[in-house]
Amino acid sequence: MAKSKPRVKVPKTASKDEVITIKTLISHKMESGQRKDKDGNVIPRQIINKFTCDFNGKTVFSCDLEPAISANPYLEFSAKVPESGTFKFTWLDDDGSEYSTESKIAVE
Amino acid sequence: MRNLPGIFVAGAAATAILATSGVLADQSNLPSIDGVELKTRAEAPKDHPLPEIISGFEFRTKETQALELDDFTNPGFLLVESGEETWSTAEGSAGKSCESCHGDAAESMKGVRAAMPKWNEAAGRPFTLENQINECRTEQMGADAWKWESDDMLAMTAYVGLQSRGMPVDVDIEAGDMMSWWEKGKDFYYTRFGQLDLACANCHEANYGNYIRADRLSQGQSNGFPTYRLKWQKMGSLHRRFKGCMDNIRAEAFKRGSDEFVALETYLAWRGEGLSVETPAVRN
C-alpha cells in the first residue's frame, strides 16, 4: 500500500439544513515512530497528521491525528448542509504530501 | 420444596451447556452484508470433531463485527480495490491480464475460493488460491510469481475470494490424492509443537469460547481469509495466521506455502465446511 487512496461516503442528495453523516477512510501505514526494524534502528515516524473537510471553501470539520492512531484511519462525522455544493476532503502527510478527494451533494 | 433440587440440577446443566457453546448470540437473524447472508454457524455432520461449526465472526466483539458488515468501513476493501485494478492490468511476456482469460471476475471467480484448496492433477498436489494465482502468472502470463504475503498477492486473493462471499465452504477431498493431504493436515492439527507443547486442538477444539489472556479463542476456522486483522493493521494470509499461532506456542514455524501448511489448510477447510466464505473478514 505504497500510495494512499482515500474513500469517502457522502449522500448524493439531502434536504435543506439536513444533518448528514460523512464517512471517510484512507489507506495509510501510520508509522508511529516508536517501532524499530530488525537491526534495531528506529523506523521514522510517518503519519497523517491533519484531516480537513471543507464545504464550498469553508472548513466544516478538521482534526489533528496523533501517532497512536492505527493504520488506515477511519473518520466519521456529521455536517449540516445549507445548500448544494462540494465537500473537499484533505489528508496531510508528515512527508508533506497531500491526498484529497471531492464529493458533490445536491440540496433538493 | 421436594422438587427444588431437581430444578437446581436442571438449571446447572443448562448453564453448563450455555457456557460450552460460549459466546454465541442469537442466530435467528443471520448477519448479512448488502443482502448477502453469512452463515456463521453450521451444523456439524456426523463424526465431525466439533459439535457445531462456528465462524470466527461469532467470537469477536460487536464493534469488530460491525466493521466487517459494512463494506465501506471494512479496511480489507482497500486491498480488494487494488486487486480489482490488478485483475485487468496486463503483465508479463504474454501481455495478458487475469481478465484476458477469465473475463468478469464476478462470474468466473464465483465459488472459486469456497472450493480451495483444490486438487491439481498436473502438479499432483492440492493448490491453494495463492498456488493457483502464481501458476497463472508464471505459466499463462509469463510474469513473475508473487510472494505469498505480498500486497499484490493479498489483494488478488481478497478480490477473488470476495466473489465467493456468502457461499458455503465446500472442498472436494475425494479428488486425486487429497485424502493423504487431509490425513497429513489432521496429524498436524493434533500434534503438539513447541516449548509450550500445544496442538491446534488444545486451543481451538477443546477451549474455543474461553479466554486466553485477553483474547477469546475461536475454532480457528479459515473461512474469512485473507483477513484484515486489527492487530496486524493490515490484511494477512491464512499461513501468516498459522505462523502467528506457532510463534505463540514457541514453536519453529513452517514457511508460508510449505507442504505442512497446505496440508493443514486442506484439513481446516474440511473442518469448516458449511460456513459462508467471509473474505475479506475483519478480526481483532
mmCIF file of C-alpha atoms in Angstrom:
data_model
loop_
_atom_site.group_PDB
_atom_site.id
_atom_site.type_symbol
_atom_site.label_atom_id
_atom_site.label_comp_id
_atom_site.label_asym_id
_atom_site.label_seq_id
_atom_site.Cartn_x
_atom_site.Cartn_y
_atom_site.Cartn_z
ATOM 1 C CA MET A 1 0.000 0.000 0.000
ATOM 2 C CA ALA A 2 2.562 2.493 -1.090
ATOM 3 C CA LYS A 3 0.265 5.211 -2.286
ATOM 4 C CA SER A 4 -2.562 6.364 -0.087
ATOM 5 C CA LYS A 5 -6.010 6.060 -1.511
ATOM 6 C CA PRO A 6 -8.940 7.864 0.080
ATOM 7 C CA ARG A 7 -12.530 6.596 0.165
ATOM 8 C CA VAL A 8 -15.440 8.786 1.188
ATOM 9 C CA LYS A 9 -19.140 8.194 1.545
ATOM 10 C CA VAL A 10 -21.414 11.230 1.276
ATOM 11 C CA PRO A 11 -25.120 11.107 0.358
ATOM 12 C CA LYS A 12 -25.779 12.372 -3.180
ATOM 13 C CA THR A 13 -28.765 14.425 -2.102
ATOM 14 C CA ALA A 14 -30.075 15.998 1.085
ATOM 15 C CA SER A 15 -32.877 18.318 2.129
ATOM 16 C CA LYS A 16 -32.025 21.883 3.148
ATOM 17 C CA ASP A 17 -30.280 22.120 6.543
ATOM 18 C CA GLU A 18 -30.266 18.367 6.908
ATOM 19 C CA VAL A 19 -27.569 16.895 9.133
ATOM 20 C CA ILE A 20 -25.816 14.189 7.156
ATOM 21 C CA THR A 21 -23.269 11.570 8.166
ATOM 22 C CA ILE A 22 -19.984 11.515 6.316
ATOM 23 C CA LYS A 23 -17.635 8.535 6.409
ATOM 24 C CA THR A 24 -14.028 8.650 5.297
ATOM 25 C CA LEU A 25 -11.284 6.065 5.106
ATOM 26 C CA ILE A 26 -7.766 6.342 3.771
ATOM 27 C CA SER A 27 -5.099 3.714 3.288
ATOM 28 C CA HIS A 28 -2.010 4.755 5.206
ATOM 29 C CA LYS A 29 0.505 2.813 7.266
ATOM 30 C CA MET A 30 0.539 5.417 10.128
ATOM 31 C CA GLU A 31 4.078 4.522 11.166
ATOM 32 C CA SER A 32 4.270 5.741 14.761
ATOM 33 C CA GLY A 33 7.991 6.444 15.050
ATOM 34 C CA GLN A 34 8.146 4.194 18.108
ATOM 35 C CA ARG A 35 8.983 0.977 16.335
ATOM 36 C CA LYS A 36 12.354 -0.462 15.438
ATOM 37 C CA ASP A 37 13.366 -2.525 12.446
ATOM 38 C CA LYS A 38 15.219 -5.853 12.595
ATOM 39 C CA ASP A 39 18.576 -4.126 13.091
ATOM 40 C CA GLY A 40 17.311 -2.028 15.988
ATOM 41 C CA ASN A 41 17.074 1.251 14.084
ATOM 42 C CA VAL A 42 14.079 3.436 14.747
ATOM 43 C CA ILE A 43 11.626 3.468 11.854
ATOM 44 C CA PRO A 44 10.995 7.164 11.241
ATOM 45 C CA ARG A 45 7.544 8.471 12.007
ATOM 46 C CA GLN A 46 5.229 8.909 9.072
ATOM 47 C CA ILE A 47 1.595 9.524 9.808
ATOM 48 C CA ILE A 48 -1.272 11.567 8.518
ATOM 49 C CA ASN A 49 -1.211 14.477 10.937
ATOM 50 C CA LYS A 50 -4.215 16.503 9.844
ATOM 51 C CA PHE A 51 -7.565 15.956 8.228
ATOM 52 C CA THR A 52 -9.817 18.691 6.907
ATOM 53 C CA CYS A 53 -13.248 18.734 5.371
ATOM 54 C CA ASP A 54 -14.321 21.883 3.522
ATOM 55 C CA PHE A 55 -17.777 22.630 2.171
ATOM 56 C CA ASN A 56 -17.833 25.237 -0.580
ATOM 57 C CA GLY A 57 -14.476 26.554 0.591
ATOM 58 C CA LYS A 58 -15.407 26.771 4.276
ATOM 59 C CA THR A 59 -13.991 24.325 6.805
ATOM 60 C CA VAL A 60 -16.749 22.315 8.459
ATOM 61 C CA PHE A 61 -14.623 19.727 10.219
ATOM 62 C CA SER A 62 -10.955 19.248 10.901
ATOM 63 C CA CYS A 63 -8.825 17.295 13.300
ATOM 64 C CA ASP A 64 -5.225 16.548 14.182
ATOM 65 C CA LEU A 65 -4.175 12.927 14.148
ATOM 66 C CA GLU A 66 -1.566 11.571 16.528
ATOM 67 C CA PRO A 67 0.897 8.657 16.304
ATOM 68 C CA ALA A 68 -1.281 6.311 18.383
ATOM 69 C CA ILE A 69 -3.950 6.194 15.682
ATOM 70 C CA SER A 70 -3.903 2.892 13.841
ATOM 71 C CA ALA A 71 -3.256 2.274 10.172
ATOM 72 C CA ASN A 72 -5.891 3.146 7.589
ATOM 73 C CA PRO A 73 -7.637 5.795 9.725
ATOM 74 C CA TYR A 74 -11.424 5.861 9.530
ATOM 75 C CA LEU A 75 -13.241 9.077 10.433
ATOM 76 C CA GLU A 76 -16.968 9.579 10.674
ATOM 77 C CA PHE A 77 -18.631 12.910 11.419
ATOM 78 C CA SER A 78 -21.788 14.921 10.737
ATOM 79 C CA ALA A 79 -22.325 18.113 8.826
ATOM 80 C CA LYS A 80 -25.297 20.367 8.174
ATOM 81 C CA VAL A 81 -25.987 21.055 4.521
ATOM 82 C CA PRO A 82 -27.472 24.519 3.850
ATOM 83 C CA GLU A 83 -27.116 24.430 0.051
ATOM 84 C CA SER A 84 -25.896 22.362 -2.876
ATOM 85 C CA GLY A 85 -22.166 22.216 -3.151
ATOM 86 C CA THR A 86 -18.957 20.265 -2.892
ATOM 87 C CA PHE A 87 -17.237 18.670 0.043
ATOM 88 C CA LYS A 88 -13.482 18.659 -0.231
ATOM 89 C CA PHE A 89 -11.521 16.253 1.927
ATOM 90 C CA THR A 90 -7.816 16.680 2.584
ATOM 91 C CA TRP A 91 -5.371 14.473 4.408
ATOM 92 C CA LEU A 92 -1.942 15.885 5.230
ATOM 93 C CA ASP A 93 1.021 13.515 5.427
ATOM 94 C CA ASP A 94 4.153 14.025 7.565
ATOM 95 C CA ASP A 95 6.239 13.916 4.395
ATOM 96 C CA GLY A 96 4.402 16.983 3.121
ATOM 97 C CA SER A 97 2.214 15.238 0.567
ATOM 98 C CA GLU A 98 -1.472 15.937 0.474
ATOM 99 C CA TYR A 99 -4.185 13.477 -0.505
ATOM 100 C CA SER A 100 -7.546 14.874 -1.413
ATOM 101 C CA THR A 101 -10.856 13.985 -2.930
ATOM 102 C CA GLU A 102 -14.147 15.735 -3.579
ATOM 103 C CA SER A 103 -17.763 14.780 -3.365
ATOM 104 C CA LYS A 104 -20.789 16.699 -4.638
ATOM 105 C CA ILE A 105 -24.109 16.957 -2.878
ATOM 106 C CA ALA A 106 -27.377 18.419 -4.177
ATOM 107 C CA VAL A 107 -29.968 20.051 -1.924
ATOM 108 C CA GLU A 108 -33.473 19.333 -3.077
ATOM 109 C CA MET B 1 -39.896 -27.988 48.053
ATOM 110 C CA ARG B 2 -39.008 -31.528 47.199
ATOM 111 C CA ASN B 3 -38.728 -30.607 43.579
ATOM 112 C CA LEU B 4 -36.267 -27.866 44.196
ATOM 113 C CA PRO B 5 -33.032 -29.876 43.969
ATOM 114 C CA GLY B 6 -34.218 -31.207 40.618
ATOM 115 C CA ILE B 7 -34.778 -27.718 39.320
ATOM 116 C CA PHE B 8 -31.360 -26.741 40.512
ATOM 117 C CA VAL B 9 -29.730 -29.606 38.674
ATOM 118 C CA ALA B 10 -31.571 -28.790 35.504
ATOM 119 C CA GLY B 11 -30.586 -25.153 35.863
ATOM 120 C CA ALA B 12 -26.953 -26.025 36.378
ATOM 121 C CA ALA B 13 -26.949 -28.306 33.371
ATOM 122 C CA ALA B 14 -28.458 -25.628 31.183
ATOM 123 C CA THR B 15 -25.854 -23.138 32.355
ATOM 124 C CA ALA B 16 -23.103 -25.618 31.593
ATOM 125 C CA ILE B 17 -24.365 -26.082 28.061
ATOM 126 C CA LEU B 18 -24.527 -22.338 27.544
ATOM 127 C CA ALA B 19 -21.015 -21.988 28.874
ATOM 128 C CA THR B 20 -19.529 -24.521 26.483
ATOM 129 C CA SER B 21 -21.212 -23.125 23.438
ATOM 130 C CA GLY B 22 -19.747 -19.830 24.594
ATOM 131 C CA VAL B 23 -20.401 -16.512 23.264
ATOM 132 C CA LEU B 24 -22.867 -17.296 20.779
ATOM 133 C CA ALA B 25 -25.522 -14.806 20.189
ATOM 134 C CA ASP B 26 -28.972 -15.160 18.828
ATOM 135 C CA GLN B 27 -28.902 -16.856 15.456
ATOM 136 C CA SER B 28 -32.420 -16.158 14.346
ATOM 137 C CA ASN B 29 -31.042 -13.181 12.452
ATOM 138 C CA LEU B 30 -28.067 -14.164 10.366
ATOM 139 C CA PRO B 31 -25.558 -11.373 9.829
ATOM 140 C CA SER B 32 -25.671 -10.067 6.298
ATOM 141 C CA ILE B 33 -23.740 -7.712 4.072
ATOM 142 C CA ASP B 34 -25.714 -5.864 1.432
ATOM 143 C CA GLY B 35 -28.359 -8.565 1.490
ATOM 144 C CA VAL B 36 -25.903 -11.472 1.319
ATOM 145 C CA GLU B 37 -26.472 -13.628 4.369
ATOM 146 C CA LEU B 38 -23.500 -15.090 6.172
ATOM 147 C CA LYS B 39 -23.891 -18.477 7.697
ATOM 148 C CA THR B 40 -21.671 -18.059 10.732
ATOM 149 C CA ARG B 41 -22.787 -21.306 12.354
ATOM 150 C CA ALA B 42 -23.277 -24.615 10.642
ATOM 151 C CA GLU B 43 -24.462 -27.953 11.799
ATOM 152 C CA ALA B 44 -21.648 -30.454 12.127
ATOM 153 C CA PRO B 45 -22.072 -33.660 10.137
ATOM 154 C CA LYS B 46 -21.868 -36.999 11.927
ATOM 155 C CA ASP B 47 -18.357 -37.946 13.075
ATOM 156 C CA HIS B 48 -17.200 -34.352 12.829
ATOM 157 C CA PRO B 49 -14.783 -33.478 15.647
ATOM 158 C CA LEU B 50 -16.837 -30.406 16.623
ATOM 159 C CA PRO B 51 -20.421 -30.405 17.965
ATOM 160 C CA GLU B 52 -21.160 -27.288 15.935
ATOM 161 C CA ILE B 53 -19.119 -25.399 13.347
ATOM 162 C CA ILE B 54 -18.768 -21.734 14.262
ATOM 163 C CA SER B 55 -17.105 -18.941 12.325
ATOM 164 C CA GLY B 56 -14.516 -16.720 13.987
ATOM 165 C CA PHE B 57 -17.015 -13.893 13.390
ATOM 166 C CA GLU B 58 -19.096 -15.103 16.336
ATOM 167 C CA PHE B 59 -16.188 -14.840 18.753
ATOM 168 C CA ARG B 60 -15.472 -11.198 18.026
ATOM 169 C CA THR B 61 -16.927 -8.093 19.626
ATOM 170 C CA LYS B 62 -19.936 -6.294 18.176
ATOM 171 C CA GLU B 63 -17.662 -3.452 17.104
ATOM 172 C CA THR B 64 -15.352 -5.713 15.112
ATOM 173 C CA GLN B 65 -18.348 -7.479 13.577
ATOM 174 C CA ALA B 66 -19.804 -4.130 12.537
ATOM 175 C CA LEU B 67 -16.589 -3.282 10.683
ATOM 176 C CA GLU B 68 -16.940 -6.454 8.626
ATOM 177 C CA LEU B 69 -20.630 -5.997 7.926
ATOM 178 C CA ASP B 70 -20.186 -2.678 6.140
ATOM 179 C CA ASP B 71 -18.024 -2.766 3.033
ATOM 180 C CA PHE B 72 -17.182 0.875 3.486
ATOM 181 C CA THR B 73 -15.774 0.548 6.981
ATOM 182 C CA ASN B 74 -14.122 -2.807 6.244
ATOM 183 C CA PRO B 75 -10.487 -1.792 5.722
ATOM 184 C CA GLY B 76 -9.942 -5.008 3.776
ATOM 185 C CA PHE B 77 -11.645 -3.306 0.868
ATOM 186 C CA LEU B 78 -8.665 -1.020 0.365
ATOM 187 C CA LEU B 79 -6.794 -4.083 -0.868
ATOM 188 C CA VAL B 80 -9.816 -5.555 -2.638
ATOM 189 C CA GLU B 81 -9.964 -2.412 -4.743
ATOM 190 C CA SER B 82 -6.317 -2.667 -5.656
ATOM 191 C CA GLY B 83 -6.884 -6.333 -6.555
ATOM 192 C CA GLU B 84 -9.709 -5.269 -8.837
ATOM 193 C CA GLU B 85 -7.344 -2.910 -10.663
ATOM 194 C CA THR B 86 -4.668 -5.586 -10.997
ATOM 195 C CA TRP B 87 -7.249 -8.030 -12.386
ATOM 196 C CA SER B 88 -7.467 -6.069 -15.616
ATOM 197 C CA THR B 89 -3.841 -4.914 -15.795
ATOM 198 C CA ALA B 90 -1.760 -6.786 -18.370
ATOM 199 C CA GLU B 91 1.600 -8.004 -17.119
ATOM 200 C CA GLY B 92 4.337 -10.388 -18.216
ATOM 201 C CA SER B 93 5.743 -11.524 -21.556
ATOM 202 C CA ALA B 94 2.404 -12.847 -22.868
ATOM 203 C CA GLY B 95 0.857 -9.372 -22.491
ATOM 204 C CA LYS B 96 -2.157 -10.796 -20.696
ATOM 205 C CA SER B 97 -4.099 -9.840 -17.609
ATOM 206 C CA CYS B 98 -6.304 -12.078 -15.485
ATOM 207 C CA GLU B 99 -9.225 -10.584 -17.363
ATOM 208 C CA SER B 100 -7.863 -11.710 -20.774
ATOM 209 C CA CYS B 101 -8.690 -15.326 -19.923
ATOM 210 C CA HIS B 102 -11.174 -15.118 -17.080
ATOM 211 C CA GLY B 103 -13.331 -12.155 -18.117
ATOM 212 C CA ASP B 104 -15.577 -10.748 -15.459
ATOM 213 C CA ALA B 105 -14.362 -11.925 -12.064
ATOM 214 C CA ALA B 106 -17.854 -11.592 -10.593
ATOM 215 C CA GLU B 107 -18.875 -14.521 -12.794
ATOM 216 C CA SER B 108 -15.761 -16.555 -13.475
ATOM 217 C CA MET B 109 -14.417 -16.442 -9.915
ATOM 218 C CA LYS B 110 -17.705 -17.169 -8.189
ATOM 219 C CA GLY B 111 -17.265 -20.170 -5.935
ATOM 220 C CA VAL B 112 -13.521 -20.494 -6.526
ATOM 221 C CA ARG B 113 -12.479 -19.528 -3.021
ATOM 222 C CA ALA B 114 -15.153 -21.751 -1.482
ATOM 223 C CA ALA B 115 -13.608 -24.842 -3.086
ATOM 224 C CA MET B 116 -9.974 -24.114 -2.197
ATOM 225 C CA PRO B 117 -7.634 -25.898 -1.687
ATOM 226 C CA LYS B 118 -8.383 -27.900 -4.793
ATOM 227 C CA TRP B 119 -6.621 -30.915 -6.267
ATOM 228 C CA ASN B 120 -4.391 -30.049 -9.218
ATOM 229 C CA GLU B 121 -3.827 -33.122 -11.366
ATOM 230 C CA ALA B 122 -0.865 -31.763 -13.326
ATOM 231 C CA ALA B 123 1.023 -30.702 -10.226
ATOM 232 C CA GLY B 124 -0.044 -33.789 -8.296
ATOM 233 C CA ARG B 125 -0.877 -31.775 -5.190
ATOM 234 C CA PRO B 126 -3.608 -29.579 -3.762
ATOM 235 C CA PHE B 127 -3.497 -25.965 -4.899
ATOM 236 C CA THR B 128 -4.357 -23.121 -2.594
ATOM 237 C CA LEU B 129 -5.626 -19.897 -4.136
ATOM 238 C CA GLU B 130 -2.085 -18.494 -3.921
ATOM 239 C CA ASN B 131 -0.656 -21.523 -5.769
ATOM 240 C CA GLN B 132 -3.273 -21.181 -8.491
ATOM 241 C CA ILE B 133 -2.690 -17.440 -8.960
ATOM 242 C CA ASN B 134 1.073 -17.898 -9.206
ATOM 243 C CA GLU B 135 0.701 -20.737 -11.684
ATOM 244 C CA CYS B 136 -1.454 -18.481 -13.868
ATOM 245 C CA ARG B 137 1.169 -15.770 -13.584
ATOM 246 C CA THR B 138 4.176 -17.896 -14.472
ATOM 247 C CA GLU B 139 2.573 -20.301 -16.979
ATOM 248 C CA GLN B 140 -0.072 -18.183 -18.708
ATOM 249 C CA MET B 141 1.086 -14.590 -18.340
ATOM 250 C CA GLY B 142 4.845 -15.044 -18.362
ATOM 251 C CA ALA B 143 5.038 -12.875 -15.277
ATOM 252 C CA ASP B 144 6.967 -13.317 -12.046
ATOM 253 C CA ALA B 145 5.343 -15.225 -9.234
ATOM 254 C CA TRP B 146 4.157 -13.097 -6.340
ATOM 255 C CA LYS B 147 5.465 -13.604 -2.836
ATOM 256 C CA TRP B 148 2.933 -15.306 -0.557
ATOM 257 C CA GLU B 149 2.479 -12.357 1.779
ATOM 258 C CA SER B 150 2.959 -9.523 -0.728
ATOM 259 C CA ASP B 151 0.301 -6.849 -1.009
ATOM 260 C CA ASP B 152 -0.258 -7.879 -4.638
ATOM 261 C CA MET B 153 -0.990 -11.468 -3.653
ATOM 262 C CA LEU B 154 -3.200 -10.480 -0.713
ATOM 263 C CA ALA B 155 -5.107 -8.031 -2.886
ATOM 264 C CA MET B 156 -5.743 -10.678 -5.534
ATOM 265 C CA THR B 157 -6.735 -13.455 -3.110
ATOM 266 C CA ALA B 158 -9.047 -10.979 -1.380
ATOM 267 C CA TYR B 159 -10.604 -9.828 -4.640
ATOM 268 C CA VAL B 160 -11.068 -13.358 -5.958
ATOM 269 C CA GLY B 161 -12.244 -14.544 -2.540
ATOM 270 C CA LEU B 162 -14.835 -11.794 -2.315
ATOM 271 C CA GLN B 163 -16.609 -13.234 -5.368
ATOM 272 C CA SER B 164 -17.491 -16.284 -3.248
ATOM 273 C CA ARG B 165 -18.669 -14.341 -0.214
ATOM 274 C CA GLY B 166 -21.757 -15.922 1.299
ATOM 275 C CA MET B 167 -21.199 -19.251 -0.441
ATOM 276 C CA PRO B 168 -20.609 -22.302 1.743
ATOM 277 C CA VAL B 169 -17.082 -23.687 2.044
ATOM 278 C CA ASP B 170 -17.098 -26.984 0.179
ATOM 279 C CA VAL B 171 -13.818 -28.709 -0.611
ATOM 280 C CA ASP B 172 -13.522 -31.896 -2.605
ATOM 281 C CA ILE B 173 -11.345 -34.193 -0.512
ATOM 282 C CA GLU B 174 -12.156 -37.197 -2.697
ATOM 283 C CA ALA B 175 -10.341 -35.788 -5.729
ATOM 284 C CA GLY B 176 -6.941 -37.252 -6.639
ATOM 285 C CA ASP B 177 -4.791 -37.840 -3.607
ATOM 286 C CA MET B 178 -6.451 -35.166 -1.466
ATOM 287 C CA MET B 179 -7.158 -37.728 1.216
ATOM 288 C CA SER B 180 -3.479 -38.200 2.063
ATOM 289 C CA TRP B 181 -3.063 -34.407 2.396
ATOM 290 C CA TRP B 182 -6.161 -34.294 4.549
ATOM 291 C CA GLU B 183 -4.647 -37.030 6.767
ATOM 292 C CA LYS B 184 -1.385 -35.128 6.959
ATOM 293 C CA GLY B 185 -3.263 -31.978 7.923
ATOM 294 C CA LYS B 186 -5.212 -33.874 10.546
ATOM 295 C CA ASP B 187 -1.998 -35.249 12.046
ATOM 296 C CA PHE B 188 -0.650 -31.721 12.145
ATOM 297 C CA TYR B 189 -3.796 -30.472 13.886
ATOM 298 C CA TYR B 190 -3.459 -32.963 16.725
ATOM 299 C CA THR B 191 0.335 -32.904 17.057
ATOM 300 C CA ARG B 192 1.823 -30.901 19.926
ATOM 301 C CA PHE B 193 4.533 -28.453 18.932
ATOM 302 C CA GLY B 194 6.936 -26.055 20.565
ATOM 303 C CA GLN B 195 8.091 -25.217 24.055
ATOM 304 C CA LEU B 196 4.501 -24.815 25.233
ATOM 305 C CA ASP B 197 3.734 -28.247 23.835
ATOM 306 C CA LEU B 198 0.377 -27.369 22.308
ATOM 307 C CA ALA B 199 -1.523 -28.716 19.339
ATOM 308 C CA CYS B 200 -4.100 -26.727 17.363
ATOM 309 C CA ALA B 201 -6.773 -28.863 19.017
ATOM 310 C CA ASN B 202 -5.802 -27.893 22.569
ATOM 311 C CA CYS B 203 -6.985 -24.345 21.987
ATOM 312 C CA HIS B 204 -9.327 -24.455 19.017
ATOM 313 C CA GLU B 205 -11.179 -27.690 19.704
ATOM 314 C CA ALA B 206 -11.041 -28.133 23.479
ATOM 315 C CA ASN B 207 -11.163 -24.482 24.532
ATOM 316 C CA TYR B 208 -12.919 -22.349 21.947
ATOM 317 C CA GLY B 209 -15.112 -19.718 23.558
ATOM 318 C CA ASN B 210 -12.746 -19.451 26.525
ATOM 319 C CA TYR B 211 -10.332 -16.633 27.055
ATOM 320 C CA ILE B 212 -6.618 -16.955 26.502
ATOM 321 C CA ARG B 213 -5.398 -13.901 28.359
ATOM 322 C CA ALA B 214 -7.460 -11.073 26.839
ATOM 323 C CA ASP B 215 -8.365 -12.880 23.648
ATOM 324 C CA ARG B 216 -11.291 -15.167 23.071
ATOM 325 C CA LEU B 217 -10.334 -18.421 21.395
ATOM 326 C CA SER B 218 -12.202 -19.240 18.230
ATOM 327 C CA GLN B 219 -12.479 -22.579 16.490
ATOM 328 C CA GLY B 220 -9.694 -21.458 14.198
ATOM 329 C CA GLN B 221 -11.837 -21.614 11.082
ATOM 330 C CA SER B 222 -10.372 -20.493 7.769
ATOM 331 C CA ASN B 223 -13.499 -19.179 6.022
ATOM 332 C CA GLY B 224 -12.611 -15.469 6.319
ATOM 333 C CA PHE B 225 -9.099 -15.439 4.875
ATOM 334 C CA PRO B 226 -7.325 -13.418 3.717
ATOM 335 C CA THR B 227 -8.444 -11.412 6.729
ATOM 336 C CA TYR B 228 -7.944 -7.839 7.813
ATOM 337 C CA ARG B 229 -6.626 -8.244 11.316
ATOM 338 C CA LEU B 230 -6.696 -5.188 13.550
ATOM 339 C CA LYS B 231 -3.612 -6.381 15.396
ATOM 340 C CA TRP B 232 -1.686 -6.582 12.137
ATOM 341 C CA GLN B 233 -3.191 -3.315 10.913
ATOM 342 C CA LYS B 234 -3.385 -4.933 7.515
ATOM 343 C CA MET B 235 -4.574 -7.897 5.551
ATOM 344 C CA GLY B 236 -2.881 -11.219 6.127
ATOM 345 C CA SER B 237 -2.961 -14.712 4.688
ATOM 346 C CA LEU B 238 -4.094 -17.859 6.452
ATOM 347 C CA HIS B 239 -0.491 -19.057 6.539
ATOM 348 C CA ARG B 240 0.536 -15.868 8.331
ATOM 349 C CA ARG B 241 -2.063 -16.735 10.963
ATOM 350 C CA PHE B 242 -0.667 -20.285 11.192
ATOM 351 C CA LYS B 243 2.794 -18.848 11.704
ATOM 352 C CA GLY B 244 1.461 -16.479 14.375
ATOM 353 C CA CYS B 245 -0.043 -19.413 16.288
ATOM 354 C CA MET B 246 3.187 -21.381 16.042
ATOM 355 C CA ASP B 247 5.226 -18.407 17.229
ATOM 356 C CA ASN B 248 2.851 -18.026 20.177
ATOM 357 C CA ILE B 249 3.367 -21.601 21.301
ATOM 358 C CA ARG B 250 7.112 -21.048 20.889
ATOM 359 C CA ALA B 251 7.482 -23.493 18.074
ATOM 360 C CA GLU B 252 9.599 -23.051 14.999
ATOM 361 C CA ALA B 253 7.034 -22.131 12.378
ATOM 362 C CA PHE B 254 6.887 -23.680 8.945
ATOM 363 C CA LYS B 255 7.212 -21.467 5.901
ATOM 364 C CA ARG B 256 4.227 -19.917 4.189
ATOM 365 C CA GLY B 257 3.264 -22.155 1.302
ATOM 366 C CA SER B 258 5.061 -25.171 2.795
ATOM 367 C CA ASP B 259 3.578 -28.637 2.363
ATOM 368 C CA GLU B 260 2.801 -28.706 6.089
ATOM 369 C CA PHE B 261 0.717 -25.541 5.916
ATOM 370 C CA VAL B 262 -1.017 -26.539 2.687
ATOM 371 C CA ALA B 263 -1.986 -29.862 4.305
ATOM 372 C CA LEU B 264 -3.283 -28.019 7.364
ATOM 373 C CA GLU B 265 -5.218 -25.607 5.161
ATOM 374 C CA THR B 266 -6.784 -28.589 3.383
ATOM 375 C CA TYR B 267 -7.834 -30.197 6.655
ATOM 376 C CA LEU B 268 -9.098 -26.916 8.109
ATOM 377 C CA ALA B 269 -11.211 -26.153 5.071
ATOM 378 C CA TRP B 270 -12.907 -29.516 5.572
ATOM 379 C CA ARG B 271 -13.472 -28.767 9.269
ATOM 380 C CA GLY B 272 -15.265 -25.560 8.284
ATOM 381 C CA GLU B 273 -17.469 -26.949 5.527
ATOM 382 C CA GLY B 274 -20.867 -25.297 5.527
ATOM 383 C CA LEU B 275 -19.728 -21.937 6.860
ATOM 384 C CA SER B 276 -20.027 -18.997 4.486
ATOM 385 C CA VAL B 277 -16.917 -17.602 2.889
ATOM 386 C CA GLU B 278 -16.393 -14.219 4.600
ATOM 387 C CA THR B 279 -13.389 -12.970 2.639
ATOM 388 C CA PRO B 280 -12.285 -10.275 3.431
ATOM 389 C CA ALA B 281 -13.265 -10.793 7.064
ATOM 390 C CA VAL B 282 -12.275 -8.425 9.878
ATOM 391 C CA ARG B 283 -10.842 -9.920 13.040
ATOM 392 C CA ASN B 284 -9.315 -8.492 16.184
#
